[in-house]
Amino acid sequence: MSDILLELLCVSEKAANIARACRQQETLFQLLIEEKKGAEKNKKFAADFKTLADVLVQEVIKQNMENKFPGLGKKVFGEE
């Protein structure tokens, strides 16, 4: 298996662990939700939300890919 595929599998597991940790306690999860406003809001929705998990996952993926493959992290884009 290629190095990039192995790294994607590894970072996917890290991302899943972050999401699971953020969802473990419903009251805590509710504190981690933020409604998107202005330019970051998707106009297709009456309300659009992001969670701390979304932001953390995106940054972990970018940083891990950058560490393993310099320059690649700058080419990773997410919705958050």
C-alpha positions as a printed Julia matrix, in Angstrom:
80×3 Matrix{Float64}:
   0.0    0.0    0.0
   1.3    3.47  -0.8
   2.6    5.78   1.93
  -0.08   8.38   1.23
  -2.89   5.82   1.51
  -1.48   4.5    4.78
  -1.29   8.03   6.18
  -4.87   8.74   5.09
  -6.04   5.62   6.91
  -4.12   6.66  10.04
  -5.45  10.22  10.02
  -9.0    8.93   9.38
  -8.82   6.92  12.57
  -7.55   9.97  14.48
 -10.42  12.02  13.06
 -12.97   9.39  14.1
 -11.56   9.33  17.63
 -11.9   13.12  17.89
 -15.51  12.97  16.69
 -16.34  10.16  19.13
 -14.79  12.05  22.06
 -16.78  15.19  21.24
 -20.04  13.22  21.08
 -19.64  11.22  24.29
 -21.51  13.7   26.51
 -24.54  15.41  24.99
 -24.37  18.45  27.3
 -20.71  19.0   26.41
 -21.46  18.48  22.73
 -24.12  21.21  22.85
 -21.5   23.64  24.17
 -19.23  22.84  21.22
 -21.77  23.83  18.55
 -21.56  27.23  16.89
 -23.99  28.65  14.34
 -22.29  29.88  11.18
 -23.02  33.49  10.26
 -22.34  35.77   7.32
 -20.02  34.55   4.57
 -19.27  31.21   6.25
 -23.0   30.27   6.38
 -24.28  27.99   3.61
 -27.13  29.96   2.05
 -28.94  26.72   1.14
 -29.84  26.21   4.82
 -32.04  28.26   7.14
 -29.43  27.58   9.85
 -25.9   26.22   9.43
 -23.76  24.9   12.26
 -20.2   23.8   12.9
 -18.76  21.94  15.84
 -15.41  21.97  17.5
 -15.05  18.4   16.23
 -15.35  19.66  12.63
 -12.6   22.21  13.15
 -10.31  19.83  15.06
 -10.7   17.04  12.51
  -9.88  19.36   9.62
  -6.78  20.73  11.34
  -5.53  17.28  12.41
  -5.84  16.02   8.83
  -4.04  19.04   7.41
  -1.24  18.93   9.99
  -0.69  15.18   9.76
  -0.54  15.25   5.98
   1.82  18.25   6.06
   4.12  16.51   8.54
   4.32  13.33   6.45
   4.25  15.0    3.02
   5.6   18.58   3.2
   3.53  20.95   1.08
   0.48  18.69   0.97
  -1.2   20.23   4.01
  -1.6   23.49   2.11
  -3.58  21.61  -0.54
  -6.05  20.06   1.9
  -9.31  22.0    2.08
 -12.44  21.31   4.1
 -15.77  22.96   4.62
 -14.74  24.43   7.97
